[in-house]
PDB file of C-alpha atoms in Angstrom:
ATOM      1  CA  UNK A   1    -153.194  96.065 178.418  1.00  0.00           C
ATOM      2  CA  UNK A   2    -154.507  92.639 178.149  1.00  0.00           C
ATOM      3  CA  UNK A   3    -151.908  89.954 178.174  1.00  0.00           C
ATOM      4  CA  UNK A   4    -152.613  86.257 177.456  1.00  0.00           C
ATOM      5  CA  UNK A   5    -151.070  83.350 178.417  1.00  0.00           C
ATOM      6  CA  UNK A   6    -149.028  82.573 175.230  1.00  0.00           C
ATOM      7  CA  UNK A   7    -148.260  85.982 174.692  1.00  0.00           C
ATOM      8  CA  UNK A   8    -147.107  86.046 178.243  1.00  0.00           C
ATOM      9  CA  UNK A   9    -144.775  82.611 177.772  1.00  0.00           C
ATOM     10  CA  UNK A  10    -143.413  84.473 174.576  1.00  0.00           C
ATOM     11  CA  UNK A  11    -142.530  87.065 177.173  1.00  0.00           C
ATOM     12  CA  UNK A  12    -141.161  85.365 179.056  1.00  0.00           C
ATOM     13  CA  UNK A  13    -139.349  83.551 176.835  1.00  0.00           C
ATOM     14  CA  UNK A  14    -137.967  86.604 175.007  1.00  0.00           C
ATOM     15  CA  UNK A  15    -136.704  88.124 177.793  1.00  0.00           C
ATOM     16  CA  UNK A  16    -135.054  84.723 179.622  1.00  0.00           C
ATOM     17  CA  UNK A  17    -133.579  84.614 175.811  1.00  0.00           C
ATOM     18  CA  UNK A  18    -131.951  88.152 175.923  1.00  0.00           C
ATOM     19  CA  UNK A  19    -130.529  87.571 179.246  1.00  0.00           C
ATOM     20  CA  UNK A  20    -128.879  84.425 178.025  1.00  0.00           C
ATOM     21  CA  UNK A  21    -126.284  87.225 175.956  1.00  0.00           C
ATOM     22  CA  UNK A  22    -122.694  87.051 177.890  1.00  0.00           C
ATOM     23  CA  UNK A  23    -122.310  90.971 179.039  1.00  0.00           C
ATOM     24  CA  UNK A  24    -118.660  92.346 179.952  1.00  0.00           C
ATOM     25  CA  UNK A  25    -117.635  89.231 182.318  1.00  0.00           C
ATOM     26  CA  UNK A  26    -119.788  86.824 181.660  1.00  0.00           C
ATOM     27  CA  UNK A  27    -120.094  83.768 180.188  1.00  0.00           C
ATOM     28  CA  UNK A  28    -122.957  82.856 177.155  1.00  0.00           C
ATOM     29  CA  UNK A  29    -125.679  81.621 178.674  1.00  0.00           C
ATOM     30  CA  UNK A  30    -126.164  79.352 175.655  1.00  0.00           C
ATOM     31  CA  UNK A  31    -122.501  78.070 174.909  1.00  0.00           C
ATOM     32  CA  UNK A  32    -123.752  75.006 173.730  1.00  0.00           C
ATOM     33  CA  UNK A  33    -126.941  72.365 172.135  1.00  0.00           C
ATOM     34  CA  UNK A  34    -127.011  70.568 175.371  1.00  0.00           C
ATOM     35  CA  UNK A  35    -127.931  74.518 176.693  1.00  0.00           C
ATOM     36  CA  UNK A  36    -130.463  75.286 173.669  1.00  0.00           C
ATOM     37  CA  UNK A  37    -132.062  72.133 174.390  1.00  0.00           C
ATOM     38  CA  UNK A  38    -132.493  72.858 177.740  1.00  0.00           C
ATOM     39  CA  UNK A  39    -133.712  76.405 177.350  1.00  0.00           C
ATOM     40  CA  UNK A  40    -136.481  74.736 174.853  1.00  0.00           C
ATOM     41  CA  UNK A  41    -137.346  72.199 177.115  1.00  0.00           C
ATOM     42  CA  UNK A  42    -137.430  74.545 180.362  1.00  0.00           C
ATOM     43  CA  UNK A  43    -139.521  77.048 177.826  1.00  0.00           C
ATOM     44  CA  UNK A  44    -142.121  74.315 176.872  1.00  0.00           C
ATOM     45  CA  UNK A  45    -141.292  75.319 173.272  1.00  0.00           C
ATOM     46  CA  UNK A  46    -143.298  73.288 171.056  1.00  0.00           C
ATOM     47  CA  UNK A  47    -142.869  71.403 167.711  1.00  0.00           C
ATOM     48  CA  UNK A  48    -139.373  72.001 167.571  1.00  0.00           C
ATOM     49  CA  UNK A  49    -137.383  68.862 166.400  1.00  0.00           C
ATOM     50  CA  UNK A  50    -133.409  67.470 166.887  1.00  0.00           C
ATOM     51  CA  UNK A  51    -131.072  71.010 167.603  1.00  0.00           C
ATOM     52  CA  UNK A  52    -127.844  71.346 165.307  1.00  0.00           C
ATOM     53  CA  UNK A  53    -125.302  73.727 165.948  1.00  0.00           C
ATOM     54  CA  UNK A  54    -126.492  76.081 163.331  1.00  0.00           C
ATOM     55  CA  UNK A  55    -129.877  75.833 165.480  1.00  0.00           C
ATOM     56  CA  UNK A  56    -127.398  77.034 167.906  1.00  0.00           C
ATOM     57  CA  UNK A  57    -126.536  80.005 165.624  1.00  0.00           C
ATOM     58  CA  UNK A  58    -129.479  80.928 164.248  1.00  0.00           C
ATOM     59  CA  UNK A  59    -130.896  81.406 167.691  1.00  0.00           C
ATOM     60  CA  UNK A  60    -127.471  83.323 168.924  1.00  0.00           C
ATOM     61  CA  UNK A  61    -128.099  85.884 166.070  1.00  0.00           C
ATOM     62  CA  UNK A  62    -132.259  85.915 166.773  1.00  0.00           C
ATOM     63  CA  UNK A  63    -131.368  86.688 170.366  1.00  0.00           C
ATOM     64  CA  UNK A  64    -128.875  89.944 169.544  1.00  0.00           C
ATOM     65  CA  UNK A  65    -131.810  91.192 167.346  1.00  0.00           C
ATOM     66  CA  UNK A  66    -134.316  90.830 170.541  1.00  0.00           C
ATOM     67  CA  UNK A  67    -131.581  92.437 172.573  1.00  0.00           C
ATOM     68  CA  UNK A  68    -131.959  96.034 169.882  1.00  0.00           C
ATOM     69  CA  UNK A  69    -135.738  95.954 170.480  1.00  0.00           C
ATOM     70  CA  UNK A  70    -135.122  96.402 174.075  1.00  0.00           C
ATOM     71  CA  UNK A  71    -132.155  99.083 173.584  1.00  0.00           C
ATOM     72  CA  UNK A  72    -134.234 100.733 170.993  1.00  0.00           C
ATOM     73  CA  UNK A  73    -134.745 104.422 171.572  1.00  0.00           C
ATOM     74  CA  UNK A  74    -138.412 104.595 170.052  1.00  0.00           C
ATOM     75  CA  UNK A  75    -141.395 102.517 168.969  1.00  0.00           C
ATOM     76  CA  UNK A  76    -140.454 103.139 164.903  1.00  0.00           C
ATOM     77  CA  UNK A  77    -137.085 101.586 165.495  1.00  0.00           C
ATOM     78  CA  UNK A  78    -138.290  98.826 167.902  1.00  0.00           C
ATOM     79  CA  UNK A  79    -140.789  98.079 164.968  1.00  0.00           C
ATOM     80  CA  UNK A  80    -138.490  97.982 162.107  1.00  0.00           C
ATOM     81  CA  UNK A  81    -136.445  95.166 163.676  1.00  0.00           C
ATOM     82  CA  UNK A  82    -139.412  93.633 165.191  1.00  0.00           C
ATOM     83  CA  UNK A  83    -141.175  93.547 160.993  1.00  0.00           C
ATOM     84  CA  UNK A  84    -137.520  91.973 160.284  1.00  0.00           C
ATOM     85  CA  UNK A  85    -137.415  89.274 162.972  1.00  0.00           C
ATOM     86  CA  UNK A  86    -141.270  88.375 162.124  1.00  0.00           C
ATOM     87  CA  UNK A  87    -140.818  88.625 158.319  1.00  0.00           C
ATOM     88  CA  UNK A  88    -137.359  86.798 157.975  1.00  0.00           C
ATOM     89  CA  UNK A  89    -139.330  83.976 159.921  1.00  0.00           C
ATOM     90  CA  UNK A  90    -141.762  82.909 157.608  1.00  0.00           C
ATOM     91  CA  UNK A  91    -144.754  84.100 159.915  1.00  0.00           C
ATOM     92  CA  UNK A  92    -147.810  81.848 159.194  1.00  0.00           C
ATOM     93  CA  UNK A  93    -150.475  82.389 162.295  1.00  0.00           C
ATOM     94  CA  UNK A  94    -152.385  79.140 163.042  1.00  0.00           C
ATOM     95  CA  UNK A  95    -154.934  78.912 165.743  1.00  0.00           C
ATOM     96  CA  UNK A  96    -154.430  75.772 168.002  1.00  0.00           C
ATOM     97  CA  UNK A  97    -155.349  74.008 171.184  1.00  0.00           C
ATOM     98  CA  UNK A  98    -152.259  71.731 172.167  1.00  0.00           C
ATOM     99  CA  UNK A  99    -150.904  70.330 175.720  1.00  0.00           C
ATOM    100  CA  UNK A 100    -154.330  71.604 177.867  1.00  0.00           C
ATOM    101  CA  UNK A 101    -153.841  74.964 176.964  1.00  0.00           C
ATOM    102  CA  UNK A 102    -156.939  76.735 174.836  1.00  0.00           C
ATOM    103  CA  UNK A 103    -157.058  78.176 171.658  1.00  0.00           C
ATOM    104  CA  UNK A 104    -154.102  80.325 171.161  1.00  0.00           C
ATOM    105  CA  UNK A 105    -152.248  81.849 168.206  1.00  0.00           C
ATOM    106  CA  UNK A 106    -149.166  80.178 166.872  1.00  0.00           C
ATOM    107  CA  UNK A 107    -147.455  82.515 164.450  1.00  0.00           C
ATOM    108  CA  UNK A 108    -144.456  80.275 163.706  1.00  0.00           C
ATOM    109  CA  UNK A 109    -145.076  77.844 160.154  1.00  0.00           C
ATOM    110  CA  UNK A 110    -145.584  73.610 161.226  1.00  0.00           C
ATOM    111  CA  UNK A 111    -141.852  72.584 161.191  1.00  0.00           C
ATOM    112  CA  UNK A 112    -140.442  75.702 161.313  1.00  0.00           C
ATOM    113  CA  UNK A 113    -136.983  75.948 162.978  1.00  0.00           C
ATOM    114  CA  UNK A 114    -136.527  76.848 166.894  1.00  0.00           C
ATOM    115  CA  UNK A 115    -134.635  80.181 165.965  1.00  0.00           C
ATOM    116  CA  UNK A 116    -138.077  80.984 163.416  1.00  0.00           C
ATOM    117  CA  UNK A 117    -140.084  79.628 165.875  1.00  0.00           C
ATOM    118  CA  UNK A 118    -138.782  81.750 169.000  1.00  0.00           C
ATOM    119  CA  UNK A 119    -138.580  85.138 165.996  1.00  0.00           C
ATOM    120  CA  UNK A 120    -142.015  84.349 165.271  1.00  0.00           C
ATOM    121  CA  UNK A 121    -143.862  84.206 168.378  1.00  0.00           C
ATOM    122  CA  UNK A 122    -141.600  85.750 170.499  1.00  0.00           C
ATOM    123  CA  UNK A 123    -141.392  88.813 167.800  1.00  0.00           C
ATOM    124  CA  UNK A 124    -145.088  88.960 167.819  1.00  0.00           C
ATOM    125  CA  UNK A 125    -145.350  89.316 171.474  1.00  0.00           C
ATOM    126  CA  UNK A 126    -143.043  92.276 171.209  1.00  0.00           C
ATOM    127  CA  UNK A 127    -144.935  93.617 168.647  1.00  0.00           C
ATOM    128  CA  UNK A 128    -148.146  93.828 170.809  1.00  0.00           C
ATOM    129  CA  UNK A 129    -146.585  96.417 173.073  1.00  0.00           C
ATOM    130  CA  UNK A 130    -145.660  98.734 170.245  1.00  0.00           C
ATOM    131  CA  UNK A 131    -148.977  98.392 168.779  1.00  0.00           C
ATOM    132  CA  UNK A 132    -150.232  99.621 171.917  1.00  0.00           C
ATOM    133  CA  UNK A 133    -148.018 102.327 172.871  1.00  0.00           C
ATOM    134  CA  UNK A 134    -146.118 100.703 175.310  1.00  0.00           C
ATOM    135  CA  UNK A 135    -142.586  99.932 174.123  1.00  0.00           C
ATOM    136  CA  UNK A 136    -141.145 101.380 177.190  1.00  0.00           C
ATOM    137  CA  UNK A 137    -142.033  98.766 179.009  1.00  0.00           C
ATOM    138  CA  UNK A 138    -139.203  96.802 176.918  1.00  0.00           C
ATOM    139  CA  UNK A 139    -136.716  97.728 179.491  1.00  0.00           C
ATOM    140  CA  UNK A 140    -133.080  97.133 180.750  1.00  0.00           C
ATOM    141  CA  UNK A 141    -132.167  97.061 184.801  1.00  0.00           C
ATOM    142  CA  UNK A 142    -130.932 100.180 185.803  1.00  0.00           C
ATOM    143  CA  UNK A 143    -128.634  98.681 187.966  1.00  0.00           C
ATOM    144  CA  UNK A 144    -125.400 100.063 187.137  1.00  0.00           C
ATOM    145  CA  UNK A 145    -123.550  96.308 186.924  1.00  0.00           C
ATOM    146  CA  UNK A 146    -126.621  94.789 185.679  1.00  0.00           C
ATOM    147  CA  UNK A 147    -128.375  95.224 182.156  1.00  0.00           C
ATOM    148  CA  UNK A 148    -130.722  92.503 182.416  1.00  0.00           C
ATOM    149  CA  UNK A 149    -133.523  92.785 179.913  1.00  0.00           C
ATOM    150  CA  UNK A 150    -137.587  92.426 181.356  1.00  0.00           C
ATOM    151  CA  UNK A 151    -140.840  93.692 180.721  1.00  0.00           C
ATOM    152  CA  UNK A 152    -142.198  96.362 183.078  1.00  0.00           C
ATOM    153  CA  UNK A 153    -145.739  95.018 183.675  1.00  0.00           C
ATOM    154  CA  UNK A 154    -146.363  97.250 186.658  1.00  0.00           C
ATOM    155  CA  UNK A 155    -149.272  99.080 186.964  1.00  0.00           C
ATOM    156  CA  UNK A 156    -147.562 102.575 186.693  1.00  0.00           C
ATOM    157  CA  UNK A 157    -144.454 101.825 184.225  1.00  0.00           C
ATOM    158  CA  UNK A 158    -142.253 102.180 187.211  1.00  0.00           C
ATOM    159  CA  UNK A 159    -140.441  99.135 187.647  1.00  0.00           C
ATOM    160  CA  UNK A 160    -136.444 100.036 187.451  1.00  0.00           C
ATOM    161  CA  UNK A 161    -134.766  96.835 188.421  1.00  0.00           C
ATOM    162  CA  UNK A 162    -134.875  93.462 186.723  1.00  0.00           C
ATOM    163  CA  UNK A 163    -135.458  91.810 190.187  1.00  0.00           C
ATOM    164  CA  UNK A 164    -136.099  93.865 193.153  1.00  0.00           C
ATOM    165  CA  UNK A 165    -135.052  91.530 195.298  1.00  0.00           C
ATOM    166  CA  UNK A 166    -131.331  91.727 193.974  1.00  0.00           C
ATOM    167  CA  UNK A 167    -130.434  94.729 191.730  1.00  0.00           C
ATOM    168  CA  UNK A 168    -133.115  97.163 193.727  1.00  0.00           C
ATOM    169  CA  UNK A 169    -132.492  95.718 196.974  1.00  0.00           C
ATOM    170  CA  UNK A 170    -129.283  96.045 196.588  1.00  0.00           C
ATOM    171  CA  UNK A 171    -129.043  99.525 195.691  1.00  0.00           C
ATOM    172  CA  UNK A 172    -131.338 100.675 198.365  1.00  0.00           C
ATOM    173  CA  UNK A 173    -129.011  99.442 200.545  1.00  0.00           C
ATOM    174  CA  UNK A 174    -126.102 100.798 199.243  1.00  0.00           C
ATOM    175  CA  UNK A 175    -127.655 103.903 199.269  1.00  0.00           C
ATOM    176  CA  UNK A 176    -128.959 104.183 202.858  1.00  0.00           C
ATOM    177  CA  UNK A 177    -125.571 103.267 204.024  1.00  0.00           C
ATOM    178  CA  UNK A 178    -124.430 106.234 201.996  1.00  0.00           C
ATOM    179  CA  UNK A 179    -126.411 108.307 203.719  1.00  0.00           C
ATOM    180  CA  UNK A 180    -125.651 107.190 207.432  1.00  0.00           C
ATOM    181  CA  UNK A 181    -122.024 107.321 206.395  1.00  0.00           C
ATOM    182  CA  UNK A 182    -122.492 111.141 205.139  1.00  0.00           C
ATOM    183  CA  UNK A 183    -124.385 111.653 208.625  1.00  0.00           C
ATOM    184  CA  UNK A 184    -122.103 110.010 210.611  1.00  0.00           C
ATOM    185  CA  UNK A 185    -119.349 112.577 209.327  1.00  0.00           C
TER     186      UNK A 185
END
């Protein structure tokens, strides 16, 4: 599957996005404008003006709709709330060459809000992976305290962990200590 580079940033994006969601313990990785702001500005998220608080909402409620797509249980129902996120945002695909980067797509409308912006491209770059077959690659760590959202972009659709560094590392150790415990008796 052929990725580009703004698809790949929406990717990205998306899935930093998601992972902003407090789970059980803790805290929202957005709790505030100051965060948004940063998050745009760490995301290189164009044309997007002063954020409000309801900028701060609107994105909140984009980002539990991104967080169904990757629990979704099928491509149908990853598409239905992907068509909502995309349609809801006023979708208006423009071709442009901005900050050194070559022509790319921009599917959010000139002015558009962040949350619109982020449903619009963001959405689209989801959408890609159902159109090709490959919504399982919209995963969640299998880590049993982790449920980090991220894209499986392995060659083989194998990728389990959300960092295999941490969460798989982890486990592997876990498990071989397990094991040398249940040999040791």
């Amino acid at each position: 599957m052929l990725i580009t580079h703004d698809t790949r940033c929406a990717l990205d994006t998306v899935v930093d996005l998601v992972n902003t969601a407090p789970e059980d313990d803790t805290a929202d990785g957005l709790p505030d404008v100051a965060a948004l702001a940063d998050f745009v500005r760490n995301h290189e998220i164009s044309d997007v003006g002063v954020l409000s608080e309801f900028d701060l909402s609107a994105v909140r409620k984009i980002r539990g709709r991104f967080a169904a797509v990757f629990a979704s249980p099928d491509a149908r129902t990853a598409a239905g709330l992907i068509n909502e996120l995309v349609a809801a945002a006023g979708t208006t695909p423009r071709l442009t060459d901005h900050d050194g980067y070559d022509w790319h797509v921009h599917y959010f409308a000139p002015g558009a809000s962040v949350a619109d912006h982020l449903a619009a491209d963001c959405g689209m770059a989801l959408a890609f992976f159902v159109v090709a077959g490959e919504q399982e690659r919209l995963r969640r760590c299998e880590a049993p305290d982790c449920r980090r959202a991220f894209v499986d972009l392995s060659r083989n659709r194998s990728r389990r962990y959300c960092d295999s560094r941490t969460c798989g590392n982890r486990l592997h150790v876990a498990a071989y200590r397990a094991r040398r415990k249940e040999a040791a008796g």
